[in-house]
PDB file of C-alpha atoms in Angstrom:
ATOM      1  CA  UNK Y   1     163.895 276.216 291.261  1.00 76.00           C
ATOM      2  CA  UNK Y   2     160.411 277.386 290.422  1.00 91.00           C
ATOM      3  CA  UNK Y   3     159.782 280.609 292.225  1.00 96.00           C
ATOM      4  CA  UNK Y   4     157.020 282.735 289.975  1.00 98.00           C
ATOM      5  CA  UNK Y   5     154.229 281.133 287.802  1.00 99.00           C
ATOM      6  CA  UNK Y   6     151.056 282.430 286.443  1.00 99.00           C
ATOM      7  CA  UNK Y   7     147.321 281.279 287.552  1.00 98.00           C
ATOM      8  CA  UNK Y   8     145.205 283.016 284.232  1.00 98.00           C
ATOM      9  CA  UNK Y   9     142.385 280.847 283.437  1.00 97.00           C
ATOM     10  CA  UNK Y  10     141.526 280.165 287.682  1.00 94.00           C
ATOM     11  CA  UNK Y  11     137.775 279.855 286.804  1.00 93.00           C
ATOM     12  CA  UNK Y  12     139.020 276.744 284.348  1.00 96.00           C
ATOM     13  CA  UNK Y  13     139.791 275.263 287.738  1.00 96.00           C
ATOM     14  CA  UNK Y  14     136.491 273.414 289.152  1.00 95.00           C
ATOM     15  CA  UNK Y  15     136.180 271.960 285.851  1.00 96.00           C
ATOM     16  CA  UNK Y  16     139.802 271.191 285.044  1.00 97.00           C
ATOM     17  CA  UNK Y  17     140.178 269.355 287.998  1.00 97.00           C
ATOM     18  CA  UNK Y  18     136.814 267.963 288.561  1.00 95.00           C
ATOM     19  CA  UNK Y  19     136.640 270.001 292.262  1.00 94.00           C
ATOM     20  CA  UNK Y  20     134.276 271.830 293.998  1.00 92.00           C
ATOM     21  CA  UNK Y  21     135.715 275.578 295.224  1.00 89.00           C
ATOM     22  CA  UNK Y  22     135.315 275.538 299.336  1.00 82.00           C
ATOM     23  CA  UNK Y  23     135.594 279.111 301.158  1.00 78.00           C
ATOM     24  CA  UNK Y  24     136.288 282.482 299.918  1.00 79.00           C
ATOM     25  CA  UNK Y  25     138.979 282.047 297.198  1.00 83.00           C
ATOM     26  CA  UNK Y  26     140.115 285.137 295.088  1.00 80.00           C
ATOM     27  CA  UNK Y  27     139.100 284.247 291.617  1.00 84.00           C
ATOM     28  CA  UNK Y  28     141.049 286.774 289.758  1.00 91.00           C
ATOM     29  CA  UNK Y  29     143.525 286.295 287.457  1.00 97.00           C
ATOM     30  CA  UNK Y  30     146.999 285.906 288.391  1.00 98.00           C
ATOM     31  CA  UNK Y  31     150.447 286.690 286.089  1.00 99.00           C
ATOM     32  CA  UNK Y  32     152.897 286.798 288.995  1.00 99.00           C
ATOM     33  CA  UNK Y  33     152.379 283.706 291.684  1.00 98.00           C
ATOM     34  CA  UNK Y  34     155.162 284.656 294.491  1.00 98.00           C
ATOM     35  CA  UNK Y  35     156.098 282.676 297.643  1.00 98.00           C
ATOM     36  CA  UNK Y  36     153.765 283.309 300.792  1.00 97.00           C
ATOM     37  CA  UNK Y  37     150.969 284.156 298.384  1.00 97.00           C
ATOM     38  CA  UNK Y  38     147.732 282.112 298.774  1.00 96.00           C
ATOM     39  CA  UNK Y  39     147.129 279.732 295.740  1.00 97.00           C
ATOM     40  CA  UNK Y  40     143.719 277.727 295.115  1.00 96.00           C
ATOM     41  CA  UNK Y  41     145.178 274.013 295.616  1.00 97.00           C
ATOM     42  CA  UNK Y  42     143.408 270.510 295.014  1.00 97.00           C
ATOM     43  CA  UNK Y  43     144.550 268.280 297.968  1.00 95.00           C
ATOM     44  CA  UNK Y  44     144.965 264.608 298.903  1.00 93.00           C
ATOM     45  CA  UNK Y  45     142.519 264.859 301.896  1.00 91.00           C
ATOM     46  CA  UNK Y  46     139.886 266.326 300.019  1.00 91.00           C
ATOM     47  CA  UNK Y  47     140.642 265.347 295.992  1.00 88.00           C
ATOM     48  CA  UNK Y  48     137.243 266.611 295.032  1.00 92.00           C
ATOM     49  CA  UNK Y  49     137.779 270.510 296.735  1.00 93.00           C
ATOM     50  CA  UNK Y  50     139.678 273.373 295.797  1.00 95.00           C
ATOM     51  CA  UNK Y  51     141.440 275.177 299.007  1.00 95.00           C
ATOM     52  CA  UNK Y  52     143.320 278.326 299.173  1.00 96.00           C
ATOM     53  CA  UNK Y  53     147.362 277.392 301.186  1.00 97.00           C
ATOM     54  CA  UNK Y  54     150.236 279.550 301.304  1.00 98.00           C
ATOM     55  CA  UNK Y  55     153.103 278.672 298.897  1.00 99.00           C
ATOM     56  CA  UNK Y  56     156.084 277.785 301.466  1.00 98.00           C
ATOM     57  CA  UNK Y  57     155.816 274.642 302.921  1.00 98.00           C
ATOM     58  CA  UNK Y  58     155.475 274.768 307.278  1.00 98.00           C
ATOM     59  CA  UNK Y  59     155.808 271.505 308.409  1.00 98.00           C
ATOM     60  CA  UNK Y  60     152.980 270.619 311.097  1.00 97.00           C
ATOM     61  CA  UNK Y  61     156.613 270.150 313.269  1.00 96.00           C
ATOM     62  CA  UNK Y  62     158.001 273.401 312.714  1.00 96.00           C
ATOM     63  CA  UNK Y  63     158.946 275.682 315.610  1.00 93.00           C
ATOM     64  CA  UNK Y  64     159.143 278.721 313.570  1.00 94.00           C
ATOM     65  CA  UNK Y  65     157.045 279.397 310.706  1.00 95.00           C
ATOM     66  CA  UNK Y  66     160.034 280.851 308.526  1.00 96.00           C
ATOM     67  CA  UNK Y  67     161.142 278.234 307.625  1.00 96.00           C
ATOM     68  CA  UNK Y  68     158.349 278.475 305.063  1.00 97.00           C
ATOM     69  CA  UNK Y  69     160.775 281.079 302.928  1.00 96.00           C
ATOM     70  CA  UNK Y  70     163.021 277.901 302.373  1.00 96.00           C
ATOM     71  CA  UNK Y  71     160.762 275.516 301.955  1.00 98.00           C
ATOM     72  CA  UNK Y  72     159.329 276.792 298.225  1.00 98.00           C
ATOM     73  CA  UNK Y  73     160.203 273.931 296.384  1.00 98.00           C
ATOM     74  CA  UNK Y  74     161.155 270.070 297.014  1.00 98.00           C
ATOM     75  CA  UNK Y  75     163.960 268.018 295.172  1.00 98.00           C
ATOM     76  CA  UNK Y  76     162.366 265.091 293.580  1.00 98.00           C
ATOM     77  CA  UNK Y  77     165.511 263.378 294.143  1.00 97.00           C
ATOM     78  CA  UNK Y  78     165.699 263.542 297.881  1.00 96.00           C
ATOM     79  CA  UNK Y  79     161.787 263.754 298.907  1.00 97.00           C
ATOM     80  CA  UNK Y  80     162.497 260.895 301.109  1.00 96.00           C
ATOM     81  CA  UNK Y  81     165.653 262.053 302.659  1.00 96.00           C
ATOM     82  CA  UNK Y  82     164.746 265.343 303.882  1.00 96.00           C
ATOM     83  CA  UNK Y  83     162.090 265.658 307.413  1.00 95.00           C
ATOM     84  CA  UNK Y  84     160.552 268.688 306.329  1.00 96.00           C
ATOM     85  CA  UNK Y  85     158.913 266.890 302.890  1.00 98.00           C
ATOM     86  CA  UNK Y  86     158.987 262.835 303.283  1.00 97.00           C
ATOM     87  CA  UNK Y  87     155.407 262.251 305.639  1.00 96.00           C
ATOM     88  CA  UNK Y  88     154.116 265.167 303.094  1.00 97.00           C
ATOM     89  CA  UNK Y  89     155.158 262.923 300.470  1.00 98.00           C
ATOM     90  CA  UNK Y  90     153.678 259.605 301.713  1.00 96.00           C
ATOM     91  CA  UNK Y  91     150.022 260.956 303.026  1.00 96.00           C
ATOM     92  CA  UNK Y  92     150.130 265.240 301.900  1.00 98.00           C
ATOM     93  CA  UNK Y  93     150.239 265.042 298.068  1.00 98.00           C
ATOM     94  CA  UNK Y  94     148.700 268.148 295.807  1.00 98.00           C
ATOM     95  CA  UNK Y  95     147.995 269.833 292.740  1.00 98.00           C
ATOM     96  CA  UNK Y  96     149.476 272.880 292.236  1.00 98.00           C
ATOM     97  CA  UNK Y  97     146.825 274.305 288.943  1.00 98.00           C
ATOM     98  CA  UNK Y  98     148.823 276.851 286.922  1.00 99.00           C
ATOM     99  CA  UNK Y  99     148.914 278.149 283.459  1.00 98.00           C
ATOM    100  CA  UNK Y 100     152.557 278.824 283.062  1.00 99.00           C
ATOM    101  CA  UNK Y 101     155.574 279.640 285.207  1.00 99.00           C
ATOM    102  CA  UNK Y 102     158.913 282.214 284.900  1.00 99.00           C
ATOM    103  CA  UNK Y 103     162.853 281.338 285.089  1.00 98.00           C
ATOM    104  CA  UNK Y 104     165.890 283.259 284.393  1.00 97.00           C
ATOM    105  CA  UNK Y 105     168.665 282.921 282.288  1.00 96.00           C
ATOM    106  CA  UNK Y 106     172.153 284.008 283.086  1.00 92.00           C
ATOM    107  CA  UNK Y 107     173.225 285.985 279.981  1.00 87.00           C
ATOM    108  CA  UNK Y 108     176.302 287.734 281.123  1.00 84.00           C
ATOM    109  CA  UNK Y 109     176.146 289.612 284.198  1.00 85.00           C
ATOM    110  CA  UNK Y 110     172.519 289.596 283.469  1.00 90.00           C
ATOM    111  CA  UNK Y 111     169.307 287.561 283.991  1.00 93.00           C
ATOM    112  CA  UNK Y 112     166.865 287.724 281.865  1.00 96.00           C
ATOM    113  CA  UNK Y 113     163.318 286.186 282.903  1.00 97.00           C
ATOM    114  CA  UNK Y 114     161.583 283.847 280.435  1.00 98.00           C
ATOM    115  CA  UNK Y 115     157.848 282.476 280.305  1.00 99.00           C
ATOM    116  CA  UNK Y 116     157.626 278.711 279.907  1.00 99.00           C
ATOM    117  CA  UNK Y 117     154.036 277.185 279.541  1.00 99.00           C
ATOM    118  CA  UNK Y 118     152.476 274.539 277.057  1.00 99.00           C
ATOM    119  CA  UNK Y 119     151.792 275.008 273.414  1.00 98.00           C
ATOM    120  CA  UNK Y 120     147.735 275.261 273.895  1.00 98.00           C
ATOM    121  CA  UNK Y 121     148.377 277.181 276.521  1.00 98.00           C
ATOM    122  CA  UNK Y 122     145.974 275.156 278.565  1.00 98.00           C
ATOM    123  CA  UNK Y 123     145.850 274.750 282.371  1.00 98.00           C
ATOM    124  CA  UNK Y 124     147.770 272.261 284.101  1.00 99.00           C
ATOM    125  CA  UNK Y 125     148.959 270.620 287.197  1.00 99.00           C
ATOM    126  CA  UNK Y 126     152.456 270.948 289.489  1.00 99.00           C
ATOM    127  CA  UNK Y 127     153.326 268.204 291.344  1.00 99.00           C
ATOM    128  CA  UNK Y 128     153.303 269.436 294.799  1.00 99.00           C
ATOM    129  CA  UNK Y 129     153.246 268.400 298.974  1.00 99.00           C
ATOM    130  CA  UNK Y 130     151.217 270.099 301.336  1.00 98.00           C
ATOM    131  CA  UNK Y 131     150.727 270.177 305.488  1.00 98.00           C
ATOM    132  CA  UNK Y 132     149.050 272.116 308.197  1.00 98.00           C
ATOM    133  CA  UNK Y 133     150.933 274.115 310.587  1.00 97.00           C
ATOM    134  CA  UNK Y 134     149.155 274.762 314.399  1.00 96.00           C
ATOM    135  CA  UNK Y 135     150.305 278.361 314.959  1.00 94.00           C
ATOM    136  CA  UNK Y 136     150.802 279.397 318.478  1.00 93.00           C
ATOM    137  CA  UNK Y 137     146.967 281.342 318.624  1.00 93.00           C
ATOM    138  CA  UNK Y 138     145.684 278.110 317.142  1.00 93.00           C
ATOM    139  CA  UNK Y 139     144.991 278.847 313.680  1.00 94.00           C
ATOM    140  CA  UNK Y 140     145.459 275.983 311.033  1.00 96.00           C
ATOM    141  CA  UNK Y 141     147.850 277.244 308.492  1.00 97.00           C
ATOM    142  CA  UNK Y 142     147.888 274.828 304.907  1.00 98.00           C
ATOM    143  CA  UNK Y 143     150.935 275.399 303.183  1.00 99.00           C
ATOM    144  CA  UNK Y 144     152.488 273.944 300.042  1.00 99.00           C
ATOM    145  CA  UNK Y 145     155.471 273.138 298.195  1.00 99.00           C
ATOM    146  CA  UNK Y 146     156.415 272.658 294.332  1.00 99.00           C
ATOM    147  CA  UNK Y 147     158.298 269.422 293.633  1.00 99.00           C
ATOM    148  CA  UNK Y 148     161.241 270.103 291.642  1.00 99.00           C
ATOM    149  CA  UNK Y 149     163.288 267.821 288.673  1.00 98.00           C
ATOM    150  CA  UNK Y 150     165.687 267.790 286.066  1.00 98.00           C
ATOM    151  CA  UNK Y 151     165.078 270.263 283.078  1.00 98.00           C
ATOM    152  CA  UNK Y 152     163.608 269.259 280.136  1.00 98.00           C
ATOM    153  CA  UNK Y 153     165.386 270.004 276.798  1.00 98.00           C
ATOM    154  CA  UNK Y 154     163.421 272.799 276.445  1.00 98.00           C
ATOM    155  CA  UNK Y 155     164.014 274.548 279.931  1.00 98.00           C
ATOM    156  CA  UNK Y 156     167.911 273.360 280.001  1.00 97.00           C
ATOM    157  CA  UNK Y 157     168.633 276.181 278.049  1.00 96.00           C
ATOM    158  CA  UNK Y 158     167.299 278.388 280.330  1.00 97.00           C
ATOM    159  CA  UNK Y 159     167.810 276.989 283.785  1.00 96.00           C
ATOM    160  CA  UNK Y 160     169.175 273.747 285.756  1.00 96.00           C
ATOM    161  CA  UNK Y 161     165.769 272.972 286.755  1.00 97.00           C
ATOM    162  CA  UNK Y 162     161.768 272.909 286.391  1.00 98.00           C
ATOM    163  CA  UNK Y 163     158.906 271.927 288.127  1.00 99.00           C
ATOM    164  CA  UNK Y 164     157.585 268.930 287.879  1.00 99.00           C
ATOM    165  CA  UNK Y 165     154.052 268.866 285.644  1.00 99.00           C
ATOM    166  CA  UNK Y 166     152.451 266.123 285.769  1.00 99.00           C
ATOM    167  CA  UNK Y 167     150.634 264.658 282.740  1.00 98.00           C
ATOM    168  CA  UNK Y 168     146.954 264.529 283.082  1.00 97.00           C
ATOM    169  CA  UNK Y 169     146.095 261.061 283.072  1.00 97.00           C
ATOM    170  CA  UNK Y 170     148.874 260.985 286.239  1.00 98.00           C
ATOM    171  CA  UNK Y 171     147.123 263.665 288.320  1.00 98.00           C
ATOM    172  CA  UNK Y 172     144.752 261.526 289.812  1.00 96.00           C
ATOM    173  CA  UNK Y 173     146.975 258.812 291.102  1.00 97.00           C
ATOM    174  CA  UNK Y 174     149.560 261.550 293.209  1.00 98.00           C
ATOM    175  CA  UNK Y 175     146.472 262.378 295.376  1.00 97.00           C
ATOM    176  CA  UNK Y 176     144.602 259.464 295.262  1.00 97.00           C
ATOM    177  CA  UNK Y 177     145.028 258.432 299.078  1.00 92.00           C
ATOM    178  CA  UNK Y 178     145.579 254.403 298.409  1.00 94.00           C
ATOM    179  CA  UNK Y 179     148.299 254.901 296.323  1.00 95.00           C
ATOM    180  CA  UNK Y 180     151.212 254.043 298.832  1.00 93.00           C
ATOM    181  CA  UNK Y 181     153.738 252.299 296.610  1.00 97.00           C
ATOM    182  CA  UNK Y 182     156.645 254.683 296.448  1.00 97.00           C
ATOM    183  CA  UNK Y 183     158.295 253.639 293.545  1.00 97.00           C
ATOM    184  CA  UNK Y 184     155.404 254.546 291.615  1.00 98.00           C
ATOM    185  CA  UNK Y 185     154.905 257.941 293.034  1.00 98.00           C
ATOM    186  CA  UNK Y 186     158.502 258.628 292.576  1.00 98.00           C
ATOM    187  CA  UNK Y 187     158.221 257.152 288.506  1.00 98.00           C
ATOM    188  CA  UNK Y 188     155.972 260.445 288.128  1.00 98.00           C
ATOM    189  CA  UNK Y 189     158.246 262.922 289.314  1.00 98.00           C
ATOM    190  CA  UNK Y 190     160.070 263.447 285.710  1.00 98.00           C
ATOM    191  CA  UNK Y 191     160.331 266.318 283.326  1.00 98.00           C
ATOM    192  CA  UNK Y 192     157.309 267.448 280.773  1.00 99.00           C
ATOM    193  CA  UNK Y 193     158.359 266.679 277.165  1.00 98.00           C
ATOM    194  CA  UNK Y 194     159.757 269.735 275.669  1.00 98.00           C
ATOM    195  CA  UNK Y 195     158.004 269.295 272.331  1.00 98.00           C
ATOM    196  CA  UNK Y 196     154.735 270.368 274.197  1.00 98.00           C
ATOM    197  CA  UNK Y 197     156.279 273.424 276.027  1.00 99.00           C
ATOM    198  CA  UNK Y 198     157.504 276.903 274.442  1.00 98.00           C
ATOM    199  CA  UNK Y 199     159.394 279.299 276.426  1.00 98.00           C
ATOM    200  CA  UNK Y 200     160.135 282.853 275.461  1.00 98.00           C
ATOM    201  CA  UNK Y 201     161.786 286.224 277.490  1.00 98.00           C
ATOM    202  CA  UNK Y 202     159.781 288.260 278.996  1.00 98.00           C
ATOM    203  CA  UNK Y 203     159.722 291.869 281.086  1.00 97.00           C
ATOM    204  CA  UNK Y 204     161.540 292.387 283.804  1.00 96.00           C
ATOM    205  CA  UNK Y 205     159.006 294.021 285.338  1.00 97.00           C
ATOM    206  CA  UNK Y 206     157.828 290.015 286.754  1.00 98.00           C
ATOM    207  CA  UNK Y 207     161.079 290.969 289.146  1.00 97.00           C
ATOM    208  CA  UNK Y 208     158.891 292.459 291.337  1.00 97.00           C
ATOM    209  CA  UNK Y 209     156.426 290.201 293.069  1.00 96.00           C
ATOM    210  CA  UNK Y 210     153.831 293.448 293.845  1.00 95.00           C
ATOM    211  CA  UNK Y 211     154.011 293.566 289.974  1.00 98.00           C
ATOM    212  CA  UNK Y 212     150.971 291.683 288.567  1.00 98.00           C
ATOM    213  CA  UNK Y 213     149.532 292.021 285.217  1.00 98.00           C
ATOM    214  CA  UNK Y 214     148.533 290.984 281.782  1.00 98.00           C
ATOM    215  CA  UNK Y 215     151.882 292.411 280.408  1.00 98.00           C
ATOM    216  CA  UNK Y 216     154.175 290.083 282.302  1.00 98.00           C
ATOM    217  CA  UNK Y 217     153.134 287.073 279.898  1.00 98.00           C
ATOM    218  CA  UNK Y 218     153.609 289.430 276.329  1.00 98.00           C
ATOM    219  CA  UNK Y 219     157.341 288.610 274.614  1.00 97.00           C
ATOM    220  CA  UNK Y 220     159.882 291.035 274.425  1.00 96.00           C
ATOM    221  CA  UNK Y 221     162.885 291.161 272.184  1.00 90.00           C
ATOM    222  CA  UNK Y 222     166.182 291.088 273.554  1.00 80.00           C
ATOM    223  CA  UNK Y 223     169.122 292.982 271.877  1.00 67.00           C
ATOM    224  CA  UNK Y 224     172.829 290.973 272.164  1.00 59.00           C
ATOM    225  CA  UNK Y 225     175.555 293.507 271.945  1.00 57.00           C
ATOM    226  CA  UNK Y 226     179.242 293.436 272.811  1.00 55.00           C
ATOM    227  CA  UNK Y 227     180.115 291.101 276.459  1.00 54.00           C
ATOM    228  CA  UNK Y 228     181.529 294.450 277.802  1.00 55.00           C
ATOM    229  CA  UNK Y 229     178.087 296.075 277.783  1.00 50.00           C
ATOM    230  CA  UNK Y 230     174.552 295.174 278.635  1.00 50.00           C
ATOM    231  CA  UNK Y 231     171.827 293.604 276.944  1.00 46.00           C
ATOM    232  CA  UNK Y 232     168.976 295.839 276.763  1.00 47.00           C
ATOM    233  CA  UNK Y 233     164.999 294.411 276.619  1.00 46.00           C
ATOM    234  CA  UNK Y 234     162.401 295.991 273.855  1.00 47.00           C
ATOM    235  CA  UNK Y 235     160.023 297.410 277.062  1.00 45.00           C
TER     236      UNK Y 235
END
């Protein structure tokens, strides 16, 4: 799953992505992107605007707006299959901007958080699904989700899955509204080649999501010692 990424270089963002910022969006940099956190997002409806919606995915349906805690991240696999993300997928497509994102490795009885982002470091896109959720004072709520794949070689060795990022020249086709031919949507959906990505472990301080700062994204050296202790981090 994807549940922490970083959003450094947000003022990159209008001109990036080609999109006009709409409303009061916090510009400041981000290092530690948690679930029901507002994120700038560049949306289907409006490809050439930059909204603020709350990471969680509330479908319009939804009865109880919990159900946004679950609802981080989407299976490629079985967008279709699953209520809560197949109309999202057919008319609610997004782009998730972000600069890098966090996963944890199991080492021992441990799990030790690593950065993963590309080689230039430059801003890119998530694959994502959006929708708008009528709450009961009638406030329009935009949510979003991050669209989920198999692990590239890079990221296998950390976790058994990454989001999906998807190349550049791709970005305008998932939220270009007249693309309707599923196959094609779903040929997107694969992992980023490793040889473009670098991944190294990081504080555990990104643990916490009221934890946000420039020292999150710094390495840290990790110290193996005997399976019957603990590994200890260079913090």
């Amino acid at each position: 799953m994807c549940g922490r990424f970083t959003l450094v270089q947000v003022e990159k963002i209008p001109t990036r992505f080609n999109a006009q910022i709409i409303g009061e969006i916090n510009l400041r940099k981000r290092y530690n992107i948690s679930p029901n956190q507002p994120v700038p997002i560049v949306f289907q409806e409006s490809p050439n605007k930059v909204e603020e919606m709350i990471w969680g995915l509330i479908p319009h349906w939804a009865e109880d707006p919990k159900i946004g805690n679950k609802l981080i991240n989407a299976r490629a696999e079985t967008l279709l299959k699953k209520p809560a993300f197949k109309e999202s997928f057919l008319r609610r497509r997004c782009l998730v901007p972000a600069d890098g994102f966090y996963e944890w490795k199991k080492l021992g009885k441990e799990k030790i958080p690593y950065y993963i982002k590309m080689k230039d470091s430059s801003l890119f896109a998530f694959a994502g699904l959006y929708d708008v959720w009528k709450s009961p004072d009638g406030r329009l709520i935009k949510t979003f989700t991050i669209i989920t794949t198999e692990p590239n070689e890079l990221v296998k060795e950390i976790h058994n899955r990454m989001p999906v990022i998807l190349r550049k020249e791709y970005e305008e086709i998932w939220i270009n509204k007249e693309e309707t031919d599923v196959k094609k949507l779903q040929s997107l959906l694969v992992p980023y080649p490793a040889e473009e990505m670098e991944a190294y472990p990081v504080s555990k301080k990104v643990n916490s999501p009221s934890y946000d700062s420039e020292d999150l994204i710094k390495p840290v050296k990790i110290y193996i010692i005997p399976k019957n202790e603990q590994s200890q981090f260079d913090i």
